[in-house]
CSV table of C-alpha atoms in Angstrom, one decimal:
chain,number,residue,atom,x,y,z
A,16,GLU,CA,4.0,5.6,8.5
A,17,THR,CA,0.6,4.9,7.1
A,18,GLY,CA,1.5,2.6,4.3
A,19,VAL,CA,0.1,5.1,1.8
A,20,THR,CA,2.6,7.8,0.6
A,21,GLN,CA,1.6,11.0,-1.2
A,22,THR,CA,3.8,13.4,-2.9
A,23,PRO,CA,4.3,16.3,-2.9
A,24,ARG,CA,3.0,17.3,0.6
A,25,HIS,CA,2.5,20.8,-0.6
A,26,LEU,CA,2.0,22.3,-4.1
A,27,VAL,CA,1.4,25.8,-5.3
A,28,MET,CA,0.4,26.2,-8.9
A,29,GLY,CA,-1.0,28.8,-11.2
A,30,MET,CA,-4.2,28.4,-13.1
A,31,THR,CA,-2.5,27.7,-16.3
A,32,ASN,CA,-0.1,25.1,-15.0
A,33,LYS,CA,-0.2,21.4,-15.3
A,34,LYS,CA,0.9,19.3,-12.4
A,35,SER,CA,0.3,15.8,-11.0
A,36,LEU,CA,-0.2,14.4,-7.6
A,37,LYS,CA,1.2,11.0,-6.8
A,38,CYS,CA,0.1,8.3,-4.4
A,39,GLU,CA,1.8,5.0,-3.7
A,40,GLN,CA,0.5,2.3,-1.4
A,41,HIS,CA,2.7,-0.4,0.2
A,42,LEU,CA,-0.1,-2.5,1.6
A,43,GLY,CA,-0.9,-4.9,-1.2
A,44,HIS,CA,-4.4,-3.4,-1.6
A,45,ASN,CA,-6.4,-3.6,-4.8
A,46,ALA,CA,-8.6,-0.5,-4.6
A,47,MET,CA,-7.5,3.1,-4.5
A,48,TYR,CA,-9.4,6.4,-3.9
A,49,TRP,CA,-9.0,10.1,-4.3
A,50,TYR,CA,-10.8,12.4,-1.8
A,51,LYS,CA,-10.9,16.2,-1.7
A,52,GLN,CA,-11.1,18.1,1.6
A,53,SER,CA,-11.9,21.8,1.3
A,54,ALA,CA,-11.8,24.1,4.3
A,55,LYS,CA,-14.7,23.6,6.6
A,56,LYS,CA,-16.3,21.0,4.4
A,57,PRO,CA,-16.5,17.2,4.8
A,58,LEU,CA,-14.3,14.9,2.7
A,59,GLU,CA,-15.7,14.5,-0.8
A,60,LEU,CA,-15.1,11.3,-2.7
A,61,MET,CA,-13.7,12.0,-6.2
A,62,PHE,CA,-12.6,8.8,-7.9
A,63,VAL,CA,-12.5,5.1,-7.1
A,64,TYR,CA,-10.3,2.5,-8.8
A,65,SER,CA,-10.8,-1.2,-8.2
A,66,LEU,CA,-8.4,-3.7,-9.7
A,67,GLU,CA,-7.0,-0.8,-11.8
A,68,GLU,CA,-10.3,0.1,-13.4
A,69,ARG,CA,-12.2,3.3,-12.5
A,70,VAL,CA,-15.4,2.3,-10.9
A,71,GLU,CA,-16.6,5.7,-9.7
A,72,ASN,CA,-16.3,9.2,-10.8
A,73,ASN,CA,-18.3,11.6,-8.6
A,74,SER,CA,-19.1,14.3,-11.1
A,75,VAL,CA,-15.6,15.7,-10.9
A,76,PRO,CA,-14.7,18.4,-13.5
A,77,SER,CA,-12.5,17.2,-16.3
A,78,ARG,CA,-9.7,19.5,-15.2
A,79,PHE,CA,-9.0,16.6,-12.8
A,80,SER,CA,-7.8,13.5,-14.5
A,81,PRO,CA,-7.0,10.3,-12.6
A,82,GLU,CA,-4.6,7.5,-13.7
A,83,CYS,CA,-4.0,4.1,-12.1
A,84,PRO,CA,-1.2,2.4,-13.9
A,85,ASN,CA,-1.1,-0.5,-11.4
A,86,SER,CA,-2.5,-1.5,-8.1
A,87,SER,CA,0.2,0.3,-6.1
A,88,HIS,CA,0.1,3.7,-7.8
A,89,LEU,CA,-2.5,6.4,-8.4
A,90,PHE,CA,-2.1,9.8,-10.0
A,91,LEU,CA,-4.2,12.8,-10.2
A,92,HIS,CA,-3.3,15.0,-13.1
A,93,LEU,CA,-4.3,18.7,-12.8
A,94,HIS,CA,-4.7,21.3,-15.5
A,95,THR,CA,-6.2,24.7,-15.7
A,96,LEU,CA,-7.4,24.6,-12.1
A,97,GLN,CA,-9.4,27.4,-10.4
A,98,PRO,CA,-8.6,29.0,-7.0
A,99,GLU,CA,-11.6,27.2,-5.5
A,100,ASP,CA,-9.8,23.9,-6.2
A,101,SER,CA,-7.4,24.7,-3.5
A,102,ALA,CA,-7.8,22.0,-0.9
A,103,LEU,CA,-6.2,18.9,0.7
A,104,TYR,CA,-6.2,16.0,-1.7
A,105,LEU,CA,-6.2,12.7,0.1
A,106,CYS,CA,-5.4,9.3,-1.4
A,107,ALA,CA,-6.6,6.0,0.2
A,108,SER,CA,-6.4,2.3,-0.4
A,109,SER,CA,-8.2,-0.8,0.7
A,110,GLN,CA,-8.4,-4.5,0.0
A,111,GLU,CA,-11.7,-5.6,-1.5
A,112,GLY,CA,-13.5,-7.7,1.0
A,113,GLU,CA,-16.0,-7.7,3.8
A,114,TYR,CA,-14.4,-5.6,6.5
A,115,SER,CA,-11.6,-3.7,4.7
A,116,PRO,CA,-11.0,-0.3,6.2
A,117,LEU,CA,-9.5,2.5,4.2
A,118,HIS,CA,-6.0,3.5,4.8
A,119,PHE,CA,-5.2,7.1,4.0
A,120,GLY,CA,-2.1,9.0,3.1
A,121,ASN,CA,-1.4,12.4,4.7
A,122,GLY,CA,-2.5,14.3,1.6
A,123,THR,CA,-1.2,17.0,-0.7
A,124,ARG,CA,-2.1,20.5,0.3
A,125,LEU,CA,-2.8,22.3,-3.0
A,126,THR,CA,-3.0,26.0,-3.4
A,127,VAL,CA,-4.1,27.4,-6.8
A,128,THR,CA,-3.1,31.1,-7.4
B,3,ASP,CA,-25.2,12.4,2.3
B,4,ALA,CA,-23.8,11.2,5.5
B,5,LYS,CA,-26.2,9.0,7.4
B,6,THR,CA,-24.9,9.8,10.8
B,7,THR,CA,-25.3,12.7,13.3
B,8,GLN,CA,-22.6,13.7,15.7
B,9,PRO,CA,-22.1,16.7,18.0
B,10,PRO,CA,-19.8,19.2,16.4
B,11,SER,CA,-17.4,19.5,19.3
B,12,MET,CA,-16.6,18.0,22.7
B,13,ASP,CA,-14.0,18.6,25.4
B,14,CYS,CA,-12.4,15.9,27.6
B,15,ALA,CA,-9.9,16.2,30.4
B,16,GLU,CA,-6.6,14.4,29.9
B,17,GLY,CA,-6.6,11.0,31.5
B,18,ARG,CA,-10.4,10.7,31.6
B,19,ALA,CA,-12.5,8.6,29.3
B,20,ALA,CA,-13.8,10.3,26.1
B,21,ASN,CA,-17.2,9.1,25.1
B,22,LEU,CA,-18.2,10.2,21.6
B,23,PRO,CA,-21.8,9.6,20.5
B,24,CYS,CA,-23.2,8.9,17.1
B,25,ASN,CA,-26.7,8.7,15.9
B,26,HIS,CA,-27.5,6.5,12.9
B,27,SER,CA,-31.2,5.9,13.2
B,28,THR,CA,-31.6,4.9,9.5
B,29,ILE,CA,-28.9,2.2,9.5
B,30,SER,CA,-29.7,-0.9,7.5
B,31,GLY,CA,-29.2,-4.4,8.6
B,32,ASN,CA,-26.1,-4.9,6.3
B,33,GLU,CA,-24.4,-1.7,7.3
B,34,TYR,CA,-21.4,-1.5,9.6
B,35,VAL,CA,-20.5,1.4,11.9
B,36,TYR,CA,-17.0,2.6,11.3
B,37,TRP,CA,-15.0,5.2,13.2
B,38,TYR,CA,-12.1,7.2,11.9
B,39,ARG,CA,-10.2,10.2,13.3
B,40,GLN,CA,-8.3,13.0,11.6
B,41,ILE,CA,-5.5,14.7,13.5
B,42,HIS,CA,-4.6,18.1,12.2
B,43,SER,CA,-2.6,18.0,8.9
B,44,GLN,CA,-2.9,14.3,8.6
B,45,GLY,CA,-5.1,11.9,6.7
B,46,PRO,CA,-8.0,10.1,8.4
B,47,GLN,CA,-7.0,7.1,10.5
B,48,TYR,CA,-9.1,4.0,11.0
B,49,ILE,CA,-10.0,3.3,14.6
B,50,ILE,CA,-12.6,0.5,14.8
B,51,HIS,CA,-15.7,-0.9,13.3
B,52,GLY,CA,-18.6,-3.1,14.3
B,53,LEU,CA,-22.0,-4.5,13.2
B,54,LYS,CA,-24.0,-5.2,16.4
B,55,ASN,CA,-21.7,-6.5,19.0
B,56,ASN,CA,-19.5,-4.3,21.1
B,57,GLU,CA,-15.9,-4.2,19.9
B,58,THR,CA,-12.6,-3.3,21.5
B,59,ASN,CA,-9.1,-2.9,20.2
B,60,GLU,CA,-5.9,-1.3,21.3
B,61,MET,CA,-7.2,2.2,20.4
B,62,ALA,CA,-10.8,2.3,21.6
B,63,SER,CA,-14.1,0.5,22.4
B,64,LEU,CA,-17.2,0.7,20.3
B,65,ILE,CA,-20.6,0.3,22.0
B,66,ILE,CA,-23.6,-0.2,19.7
B,67,THR,CA,-27.1,-0.1,21.1
B,68,GLU,CA,-29.3,-3.1,20.8
B,69,ASP,CA,-31.5,-1.4,18.2
B,70,ARG,CA,-28.3,-0.3,16.3
B,71,LYS,CA,-29.6,3.2,16.0
B,72,SER,CA,-26.7,4.8,17.9
B,73,SER,CA,-23.3,4.0,19.0
B,74,THR,CA,-20.5,5.4,21.3
B,75,LEU,CA,-16.8,5.4,20.7
B,76,ILE,CA,-14.9,5.3,24.0
B,77,LEU,CA,-11.3,6.3,24.4
B,78,PRO,CA,-10.6,5.0,27.9
B,79,HIS,CA,-7.8,7.3,28.9
B,80,ALA,CA,-7.6,10.3,26.6
B,81,THR,CA,-4.3,12.0,26.0
B,82,LEU,CA,-3.4,15.3,24.3
B,83,ARG,CA,-2.5,13.3,21.2
B,84,ASP,CA,-6.2,12.2,20.9
B,85,THR,CA,-7.2,15.7,20.0
B,86,ALA,CA,-8.7,15.3,16.5
B,87,VAL,CA,-11.9,15.2,14.5
B,88,TYR,CA,-13.7,11.9,14.9
B,89,TYR,CA,-15.9,10.6,12.2
B,90,CYS,CA,-18.7,8.0,12.6
B,91,ILE,CA,-19.6,6.4,9.2
B,92,VAL,CA,-22.1,3.7,8.3
B,93,ARG,CA,-21.1,1.5,5.4
B,94,PRO,CA,-22.6,-1.6,3.8
B,95,LEU,CA,-20.6,-4.8,3.7
B,96,GLY,CA,-18.1,-4.8,0.9
B,97,ASN,CA,-16.0,-2.2,-0.7
B,98,THR,CA,-18.4,0.7,-0.8
B,99,PRO,CA,-16.5,4.0,-0.5
B,100,LEU,CA,-16.7,5.9,2.8
B,101,VAL,CA,-19.0,8.9,2.9
B,102,PHE,CA,-17.7,11.4,5.6
B,103,GLY,CA,-19.8,13.8,7.5
B,104,LYS,CA,-18.5,16.7,9.6
B,105,GLY,CA,-17.5,14.6,12.6
B,106,THR,CA,-16.9,15.7,16.2
B,107,ARG,CA,-13.9,17.8,17.1
B,108,LEU,CA,-12.6,16.4,20.3
B,109,SER,CA,-10.3,18.6,22.3
B,110,VAL,CA,-8.4,16.9,25.1
B,111,ILE,CA,-7.4,19.4,27.8
B,112,ALA,CA,-4.5,19.2,30.2
C-alpha cells in the first residue's frame, strides 16, 4: 500500500477512444504529478499540480489533458492517442516543503492499438 | 537532463552488502541527493535522501563524499526482494519535480 492509488492498472484503447486515468492520494499531500515511463526510457515528467493549480506542463501533446479537482484526486484524460503513447503512466504526490519525497502509485499500463 | 551518472547494472549475492555508486560532480550547494528504487511493475519507491552528512534509515545507508561529488547507497544485507532499478537524483530544496535518469539495475542472486 503506497498511499497513492491508480486506476485502472491496465488499459487497452483504440486510437479513436476517449478514456481517463485516475489517481487518488490518501496522504494529505498538496502537490500531484503525472509521469510517463516508456519502454527502455527514463521516467518523463508530464504535469505538476500544486495546490490544485497546474504549475508545470512539460510540452505534452494536447491529446493528454490533466484535471485536478481537489488535492486528493488527479485525472489524465486521453483522446485520439497514438500507438507510441503506449507506456506506464505513473502518478505521484508530495507535500510542499523542504524535504518532501514523492510517493508514487503503481501506475496504469496503457496500450494503444 | 539527469545530473547524475550511475552504472547501468550490478549484481550482488544474497546476504551481502550492495554498494551502489552515483556520480554527481555538478551538484550545487542547495541540492540534495535522493535515492529511489523501482521494482518490476511497481512505481518508484523513496529510499533515502541527504545533503552532506551520511544518513541511515531502516532501508539503507547513504554515504556522501566530503566534496559532495559522489555518493554510495548501501543495502547492508541484500535480499532477492531488493532486485530493482535504483535511481540517484539530485534535487534542490523545495518542491522541484524529480528528474529521473536510467538508474542502476541491481540483481540480487541467490
